[in-house]
Structures are given as structure tokens and as C-alpha cells.
Amino acid sequence: MKKIAIKVAALVMVLVLAMSTPVMASPMDAVPQREENGVVFVPLRYAAYAHGFTVYWERETNSAHITSPVWETSFILSPREFILEAGGFIESGRTWITYETATDMFGAYSLHDAVVILHINDSHGRILSGGGQFGFYELAGLRARLEAIGATVLLFDSGDTFHGLPAVTLRQGLDIAEIMGAMGFDAMVAGNHDFNYGYRRLIELAGYADFPILAANVVFEDTGLPAFYGHTIIERDGTVFGIFGLATPVTPQRTHPRNVYGLVFTCPIEAAEAQVALLQGAGADFIIALTHVGVDPIDGITADEIAAVVDGIDIILDGHSHAAIAGSVPVRDDISLVPHPGTVIASTSGHMREIGVIVIQNGEIISRLVGADTEIPTCEATYALVYALIAAQDEILSEVIGHTDIYLDGSRPNIRTRQTNLGSLAANAMLEASGADVAFINGGGIRDSIAVGDITRHDLVRVFPFGNYVVTLEVPGSAILYALEHGLSAYPGEMGSFLQVAGVEFTFAPDLSAYERITSAYINGEPIVPTGLYIIATNDYLAAGPRLNGFPVAGNFNALEEILIEHFQGAPGAGE
């Protein structure tokens, strides 16, 4: 049935009691019972809760809503239906229904002896709930609730977790690694942005995390030895789960190349085949692939290709593409892929907008995504850990470093298609600090806007989360023209390489072919000479590799955030 969005309102009748009430082990027979005139009754809330459902009373419709974060099925009972069809009554603070009715409603939905996999991907520092996203304490609460009603729960992360918002970047992923360890994560795969502090830091975090970080296709270039564990084996209630990890081969292009210098990312399909053989040889009953490869062909081999080519994988939990997939293979126009029978692919859209839930029971695999409008109990212990972290960081991030009288626009649709005032501010600050002829920053490096008022360190870390440094290079004018053309190549579509510039003025014709759109370009009022040499200031991400044809770095400056702090502190106001 279609999932029903529930609005929690003031209770009209007592259907919801404290979520902390102990839940009995047996789905039905262990709930409280009473007999009236030879008929056995059970509390509706207990019977529902013991099967993974929760009961709410919705005032607007004057009805009881019985929903689950695990099962697709929902029930709605009006007061008349409750009395006439469910045989119910209210007494002693409880809502009672007949044992027979409870069995008819919930009997097919027991999680006792089931294995439930909870999975997330691409959270990027989203650990707090609100704004259409779950908090990590709700994920932990869901796990605790499922375990309380008899399920065996495994918890996995498909990467891009240690980098993003300030909550995870201030101590380079350490805080979230420790929280995830306390939550009982069973494994994660290394995402491309998990390398943003350098691979050595990611190896360190694996030591702090108390769970394995997997990447079977990442080896050291000089020795060929694995840089991370390829797989882990978990045994629960007599069932052996073999879990292996695959990182995207385009990681060197999706993080700074220096972060993975000395590593080789091998073919995911070949690595998957080898891991399946190893795990089958180890007696694994279920084989699960944690992949951070995505389903976008632009990134090479995809999760659906792995499902089609590699036999023996039961479940693929994917990340990287931010694609909401619940147990199905994406439809592809360019290639026809048929997964091996029984292979399930699942992925969330990222940013904790959903929690993936997979139920393994009686030889069947059921997969769904639970949206953030679903009520999930909070794990108080994890809640305390998260907010202790936020409180400690707020003291650092709340420092005011400037003020703006105008809204500084860093919104994704604008920063990747046009020059904005925030992009100009960043580029001009780089130009001023470096003394270069030209400065530019890629729109993909600016991740949010700044509202009118005081500007704090938190604002800058949120807007510029990647910790880039400003560098200068001496390059020919042709390299500048190419960089501008590349940034315009997808116009009017959004593109992270669209450049926010200072010190250069140019015009372009969007109706011309890509890389032939620039019609004029000037530096200091003079046309750019393709063979002339210019000093440019940019971030170290753009300065590395083919984006500027590998021209040598002429000098290193401060972190971009520090340059902006100096700019704000030295200026009367960003709006002036």
C-alpha cells in the first residue's frame, strides 16, 4: 500500500504511550492480554509495536494511523471502524482489540528471527534531523527498536561520510567515526570524498572507527598490496554474511589527486569477482557488496553493471550517485542490463533524506526506502553524543569574522551557471591576497549562500567545506581561455567547473559549440594573448592535473577560508 505521511498532533484518545515501554520477545503471545466473556483482548499499541508498527491518532481526520518504518503496509481506523470492525474499546489508559483482530492485522508482519539491514550513503556530515532529513540518533533508534522486537540488525554505510558539513570536517572525520562506532556500524566502504583529508587520514580513521572501512579495489602503487580491508565476515544467529567493498575508480578525479597519490584504483568488476570467490570459499550464506561506484555512466563501471556481470552477489548497497533505488535496477537508455537473479540493488538519495531498509526472511529479500516524514524513535545515547559534539564545535564556529549587508548568493543553480556576488567576493579576495593577474574558483567548490548579518566561521566552513588552498601558477593565455571554455561547456546546464572569476572580463555565445563559445576575453583591459604568460590564482583542486594542463605551482598561500577571514576583518562590510 502507498505509504501514508503522518502528522503527529495532540492526542484525542489515548493511543500513543511512552515509546520506552518494554517490548516482549514474542510478536503476539507475549503482549499483555485480558479475557472478557471468553474473548481474549490485547492492547493495540503493544500488538502493533511488537510487529514493527506504531499507532498515532490524527486529529484532522479523527482516525488511528498504524504505520511502520519497515513494512509498506499501513492501517487506518476511524472510531466507528475501531469499535465495529476491530472490536475495540478504551479502558485503563489502553486501547484494546481482540486477539483475533490483532492476528489478522499483524500476523504476517513479524520480524522475529528476521535479518534487517539498515543502510545509508552520502550523508556528508548530515547528523542532525530536520529539513527533510534524519539524524543519526534516529537511525540508531530504529536499530534499537528492531532489535527489541526480535530482528537481527546489520548497519552499513556506502561512503562519503567523513567529509561535508562542519560537524564532520572540523576534526577531519574523527568525531563521526567515533559516533558511528558507538552506534554499532558493521562496515562501510570508502567513498571518494572520504579521501579528502588524504588516504593516510582515512586509514587512521579506520582505526578509530571500531568497524572496518572496506575497499577491495584500492592498492598501493609501489607494492600492489591492499590499502584497506577488502572484506569482512559477520556471523549472526548461524547465518554467515560476507561483505566486501568497492571504491569508484574515478576517485582521483573526484577528490584532490594528492589525496590518493601512491594508490591505484583497480577494476571494480575484477575485484568483485575475486571477492565473491573468496567469500564463497569462506562459507558465506549471503554476500553483500558495499559499493561507492554509483549508476552514472560518466563515472565508468556502475553498480548495475556489476550486478549484471558478477554472479553470486545477493545485495548491492550503493552510493556516489545520490540515486534513490529500492531493490531495482535503474533503467538505462544506453545499455541493456539484466542483473543476476536474486541480486538486489539499493541506494538512498543521500544527505540522510532516507534510510534504506532491507528485510531478509524466509529466503526472501524485501527492500524499501524510508522517508524522513516517518516517525522513528530517538536513541537517547546517540542523541547525547551528537549534541555534545555540536556544543563543543559551536564554541569554535560561532566566532564572528565579518558582516554582510546583502545576501551573498552561493545557491547551486546560480553558482554553477552565472557569476554571483559570493563567487566574485571569493575570487576577488584570492586576487587581492595573491597579487595575481587573474583569479578563479570553480562553482562546485562553493556549497551554500551567506545570509544578511554577521558572518561566522561556521558560515565559511559551510560554504567552503573542502579545505582548499589558494595557489598561483604562471600559465599561457591559452590555458586561461581553455579553462573558461571548459566551465561554459555545459551551459546553460549546471556544471561544477563553471568558473567564478576576478581580473578577467569575457563574453561568450551560448549558441556556439562547446569549447568554441568565447567571443572576447580581456585582462587589465587588454585582450588575452594565447602565447602570453599570466599569473593566475586558483584553488589547489583546479591547479592539479589536466584542468590547467598541469602547469607548475608558483606559490602556496593560506587556506581559502583564512583569506576570506582576513578580507572580512579588514573591510567595513562585504556589502559595501
mmCIF file of C-alpha atoms in Angstrom, residues 19-221:
data_model
loop_
_atom_site.group_PDB
_atom_site.id
_atom_site.type_symbol
_atom_site.label_atom_id
_atom_site.label_comp_id
_atom_site.label_asym_id
_atom_site.label_seq_id
_atom_site.Cartn_x
_atom_site.Cartn_y
_atom_site.Cartn_z
ATOM 1 C CA MET A 19 7.969 4.662 23.401
ATOM 2 C CA SER A 20 10.216 3.320 26.136
ATOM 3 C CA THR A 21 7.741 0.656 27.291
ATOM 4 C CA PRO A 22 9.491 -2.744 27.167
ATOM 5 C CA VAL A 23 8.592 -4.903 24.171
ATOM 6 C CA MET A 24 8.238 -8.616 24.655
ATOM 7 C CA ALA A 25 10.231 -11.091 22.612
ATOM 8 C CA SER A 26 7.314 -12.973 21.057
ATOM 9 C CA PRO A 27 5.354 -10.993 18.473
ATOM 10 C CA MET A 28 1.891 -11.777 19.857
ATOM 11 C CA ASP A 29 1.645 -14.232 22.694
ATOM 12 C CA ALA A 30 3.933 -12.254 24.989
ATOM 13 C CA VAL A 31 1.951 -8.987 24.850
ATOM 14 C CA PRO A 32 -0.429 -8.195 27.735
ATOM 15 C CA GLN A 33 -3.773 -9.960 27.451
ATOM 16 C CA ARG A 34 -7.137 -9.896 29.160
ATOM 17 C CA GLU A 35 -10.239 -12.040 28.795
ATOM 18 C CA GLU A 36 -13.792 -10.694 28.707
ATOM 19 C CA ASN A 37 -16.709 -13.092 28.327
ATOM 20 C CA GLY A 38 -14.490 -15.718 26.783
ATOM 21 C CA VAL A 39 -12.898 -13.278 24.283
ATOM 22 C CA VAL A 40 -9.150 -12.509 24.540
ATOM 23 C CA PHE A 41 -8.125 -8.859 24.067
ATOM 24 C CA VAL A 42 -4.660 -7.294 23.614
ATOM 25 C CA PRO A 43 -3.566 -3.632 23.658
ATOM 26 C CA LEU A 44 -3.494 -2.258 20.129
ATOM 27 C CA ARG A 45 -0.275 -0.357 20.710
ATOM 28 C CA TYR A 46 1.545 -3.420 22.086
ATOM 29 C CA ALA A 47 0.374 -5.679 19.276
ATOM 30 C CA ALA A 48 1.368 -3.120 16.640
ATOM 31 C CA TYR A 49 4.693 -2.282 18.220
ATOM 32 C CA ALA A 50 5.691 -5.929 18.543
ATOM 33 C CA HIS A 51 5.360 -6.297 14.761
ATOM 34 C CA GLY A 52 7.258 -3.143 13.781
ATOM 35 C CA PHE A 53 4.255 -0.781 13.617
ATOM 36 C CA THR A 54 3.437 2.382 15.552
ATOM 37 C CA VAL A 55 -0.015 3.798 16.305
ATOM 38 C CA TYR A 56 -0.819 7.514 16.017
ATOM 39 C CA TRP A 57 -4.052 9.404 16.353
ATOM 40 C CA GLU A 58 -4.522 12.061 13.694
ATOM 41 C CA ARG A 59 -6.798 14.836 14.857
ATOM 42 C CA GLU A 60 -7.568 16.264 11.411
ATOM 43 C CA THR A 61 -9.133 13.020 10.173
ATOM 44 C CA ASN A 62 -10.186 11.732 13.612
ATOM 45 C CA SER A 63 -8.638 8.351 12.886
ATOM 46 C CA ALA A 64 -5.969 5.969 14.074
ATOM 47 C CA HIS A 65 -2.982 5.531 11.749
ATOM 48 C CA ILE A 66 -0.894 2.402 12.115
ATOM 49 C CA THR A 67 2.343 2.650 10.150
ATOM 50 C CA SER A 68 5.778 1.085 10.007
ATOM 51 C CA PRO A 69 9.292 2.199 9.030
ATOM 52 C CA VAL A 70 9.858 -1.351 7.772
ATOM 53 C CA TRP A 71 6.674 -2.607 6.137
ATOM 54 C CA GLU A 72 4.911 -0.902 3.234
ATOM 55 C CA THR A 73 1.540 -1.799 4.741
ATOM 56 C CA SER A 74 -0.402 0.838 6.715
ATOM 57 C CA PHE A 75 -3.747 0.676 8.507
ATOM 58 C CA ILE A 76 -6.235 3.465 9.115
ATOM 59 C CA LEU A 77 -9.106 3.030 11.540
ATOM 60 C CA SER A 78 -11.882 5.549 12.119
ATOM 61 C CA PRO A 79 -13.565 5.442 15.548
ATOM 62 C CA ARG A 80 -16.528 3.580 14.027
ATOM 63 C CA GLU A 81 -14.252 1.027 12.332
ATOM 64 C CA PHE A 82 -12.284 0.641 15.536
ATOM 65 C CA ILE A 83 -15.380 -0.226 17.539
ATOM 66 C CA LEU A 84 -17.360 -2.231 14.964
ATOM 67 C CA GLU A 85 -14.640 -3.958 12.942
ATOM 68 C CA ALA A 86 -11.702 -4.181 15.317
ATOM 69 C CA GLY A 87 -13.964 -4.971 18.259
ATOM 70 C CA GLY A 88 -12.091 -2.392 20.271
ATOM 71 C CA PHE A 89 -12.654 -0.390 23.413
ATOM 72 C CA ILE A 90 -10.664 2.025 25.573
ATOM 73 C CA GLU A 91 -10.057 1.300 29.217
ATOM 74 C CA SER A 92 -7.388 1.924 31.844
ATOM 75 C CA GLY A 93 -5.374 4.121 29.523
ATOM 76 C CA ARG A 94 -5.155 1.450 26.844
ATOM 77 C CA THR A 95 -6.863 0.830 23.528
ATOM 78 C CA TRP A 96 -7.865 -2.846 23.324
ATOM 79 C CA ILE A 97 -8.671 -5.037 20.298
ATOM 80 C CA THR A 98 -9.445 -8.711 20.098
ATOM 81 C CA TYR A 99 -6.585 -11.159 19.820
ATOM 82 C CA GLU A 100 -8.140 -12.461 16.604
ATOM 83 C CA THR A 101 -8.250 -8.972 15.042
ATOM 84 C CA ALA A 102 -4.640 -8.297 16.048
ATOM 85 C CA THR A 103 -3.577 -11.591 14.466
ATOM 86 C CA ASP A 104 -5.427 -10.755 11.245
ATOM 87 C CA MET A 105 -3.828 -7.282 11.065
ATOM 88 C CA PHE A 106 -0.269 -8.032 12.110
ATOM 89 C CA GLY A 107 0.269 -11.776 11.938
ATOM 90 C CA ALA A 108 2.061 -11.690 8.587
ATOM 91 C CA TYR A 109 4.469 -8.960 9.668
ATOM 92 C CA SER A 110 6.546 -10.482 12.423
ATOM 93 C CA LEU A 111 10.231 -9.519 12.443
ATOM 94 C CA HIS A 112 11.062 -12.191 14.967
ATOM 95 C CA ASP A 113 14.057 -14.150 13.583
ATOM 96 C CA ALA A 114 14.303 -11.829 10.535
ATOM 97 C CA VAL A 115 17.523 -10.138 9.447
ATOM 98 C CA VAL A 116 17.089 -6.414 8.787
ATOM 99 C CA ILE A 117 19.776 -4.406 7.015
ATOM 100 C CA LEU A 118 19.777 -0.645 7.586
ATOM 101 C CA HIS A 119 21.904 1.302 5.129
ATOM 102 C CA ILE A 120 22.827 4.906 4.348
ATOM 103 C CA ASN A 121 25.151 6.596 1.885
ATOM 104 C CA ASP A 122 26.485 10.072 1.055
ATOM 105 C CA SER A 123 25.463 11.636 4.381
ATOM 106 C CA HIS A 124 28.225 14.284 4.056
ATOM 107 C CA GLY A 125 28.006 15.383 7.687
ATOM 108 C CA ARG A 126 24.218 15.388 7.996
ATOM 109 C CA ILE A 127 23.952 14.040 11.531
ATOM 110 C CA LEU A 128 21.061 16.209 12.796
ATOM 111 C CA SER A 129 17.403 15.756 11.948
ATOM 112 C CA GLY A 130 15.224 18.466 10.407
ATOM 113 C CA GLY A 131 14.741 19.995 6.992
ATOM 114 C CA GLY A 132 13.649 16.715 5.446
ATOM 115 C CA GLN A 133 16.477 14.588 6.798
ATOM 116 C CA PHE A 134 17.006 12.051 9.562
ATOM 117 C CA GLY A 135 19.514 12.433 12.354
ATOM 118 C CA PHE A 136 21.994 9.724 13.244
ATOM 119 C CA TYR A 137 20.196 9.327 16.576
ATOM 120 C CA GLU A 138 17.040 8.289 14.702
ATOM 121 C CA LEU A 139 18.988 5.737 12.686
ATOM 122 C CA ALA A 140 20.326 4.351 15.969
ATOM 123 C CA GLY A 141 16.807 4.447 17.427
ATOM 124 C CA LEU A 142 15.440 2.426 14.531
ATOM 125 C CA ARG A 143 18.128 -0.190 15.009
ATOM 126 C CA ALA A 144 17.400 -0.442 18.730
ATOM 127 C CA ARG A 145 13.675 -0.769 18.125
ATOM 128 C CA LEU A 146 14.072 -3.507 15.511
ATOM 129 C CA GLU A 147 16.399 -5.463 17.769
ATOM 130 C CA ALA A 148 13.922 -5.094 20.614
ATOM 131 C CA ILE A 149 11.215 -6.870 18.621
ATOM 132 C CA GLY A 150 13.398 -9.798 17.661
ATOM 133 C CA ALA A 151 15.166 -8.787 14.454
ATOM 134 C CA THR A 152 18.862 -9.277 13.811
ATOM 135 C CA VAL A 153 20.069 -5.907 12.506
ATOM 136 C CA LEU A 154 23.109 -5.082 10.366
ATOM 137 C CA LEU A 155 24.101 -1.451 9.810
ATOM 138 C CA PHE A 156 26.098 -0.359 6.753
ATOM 139 C CA ASP A 157 27.353 2.862 5.183
ATOM 140 C CA SER A 158 28.153 3.155 1.463
ATOM 141 C CA GLY A 159 30.556 6.053 1.725
ATOM 142 C CA ASP A 160 31.064 9.833 1.595
ATOM 143 C CA THR A 161 30.541 10.174 5.321
ATOM 144 C CA PHE A 162 33.681 11.763 6.752
ATOM 145 C CA HIS A 163 33.579 14.996 4.768
ATOM 146 C CA GLY A 164 30.929 17.657 4.191
ATOM 147 C CA LEU A 165 29.376 19.817 6.897
ATOM 148 C CA PRO A 166 31.442 21.238 9.786
ATOM 149 C CA ALA A 167 30.205 18.515 12.152
ATOM 150 C CA VAL A 168 32.498 16.062 10.376
ATOM 151 C CA THR A 169 35.216 18.295 8.916
ATOM 152 C CA LEU A 170 36.473 20.160 11.985
ATOM 153 C CA ARG A 171 38.434 17.158 13.234
ATOM 154 C CA GLN A 172 38.835 15.536 9.849
ATOM 155 C CA GLY A 173 36.201 12.853 10.334
ATOM 156 C CA LEU A 174 37.252 11.702 13.807
ATOM 157 C CA ASP A 175 34.069 12.737 15.611
ATOM 158 C CA ILE A 176 31.692 10.982 13.226
ATOM 159 C CA ALA A 177 33.910 7.878 13.145
ATOM 160 C CA GLU A 178 33.646 7.617 16.928
ATOM 161 C CA ILE A 179 29.875 8.201 16.905
ATOM 162 C CA MET A 180 29.398 5.558 14.219
ATOM 163 C CA GLY A 181 31.478 3.145 16.246
ATOM 164 C CA ALA A 182 29.300 3.773 19.288
ATOM 165 C CA MET A 183 26.190 3.211 17.149
ATOM 166 C CA GLY A 184 27.461 -0.223 16.154
ATOM 167 C CA PHE A 185 28.015 0.185 12.411
ATOM 168 C CA ASP A 186 29.108 -3.116 10.958
ATOM 169 C CA ALA A 187 31.087 -1.810 7.943
ATOM 170 C CA MET A 188 31.390 0.996 5.420
ATOM 171 C CA VAL A 189 33.039 1.450 2.049
ATOM 172 C CA ALA A 190 35.479 4.247 1.288
ATOM 173 C CA GLY A 191 33.781 6.983 -0.750
ATOM 174 C CA ASN A 192 35.736 9.383 -2.927
ATOM 175 C CA HIS A 193 35.166 12.285 -0.511
ATOM 176 C CA ASP A 194 36.273 10.148 2.415
ATOM 177 C CA PHE A 195 39.758 10.571 0.911
ATOM 178 C CA ASN A 196 39.540 14.388 1.131
ATOM 179 C CA TYR A 197 41.959 14.523 4.071
ATOM 180 C CA GLY A 198 44.381 12.171 2.327
ATOM 181 C CA TYR A 199 44.334 8.382 2.320
ATOM 182 C CA ARG A 200 46.609 8.166 5.374
ATOM 183 C CA ARG A 201 43.992 10.004 7.413
ATOM 184 C CA LEU A 202 41.310 7.605 6.160
ATOM 185 C CA ILE A 203 43.440 4.664 7.298
ATOM 186 C CA GLU A 204 43.774 6.379 10.701
ATOM 187 C CA LEU A 205 40.011 6.841 10.914
ATOM 188 C CA ALA A 206 39.539 3.135 10.270
ATOM 189 C CA GLY A 207 41.493 2.564 13.473
ATOM 190 C CA TYR A 208 39.283 4.926 15.463
ATOM 191 C CA ALA A 209 36.024 3.729 13.946
ATOM 192 C CA ASP A 210 35.750 0.296 15.589
ATOM 193 C CA PHE A 211 34.315 -1.054 12.333
ATOM 194 C CA PRO A 212 36.041 -1.941 9.046
ATOM 195 C CA ILE A 213 36.352 0.524 6.169
ATOM 196 C CA LEU A 214 36.403 -1.613 3.031
ATOM 197 C CA ALA A 215 37.847 -1.060 -0.443
ATOM 198 C CA ALA A 216 38.868 -4.257 -2.211
ATOM 199 C CA ASN A 217 39.989 -2.463 -5.379
ATOM 200 C CA VAL A 218 42.428 0.018 -3.802
ATOM 201 C CA VAL A 219 46.098 -0.993 -3.675
ATOM 202 C CA PHE A 220 49.438 0.688 -3.114
ATOM 203 C CA GLU A 221 51.103 1.528 -6.412
#
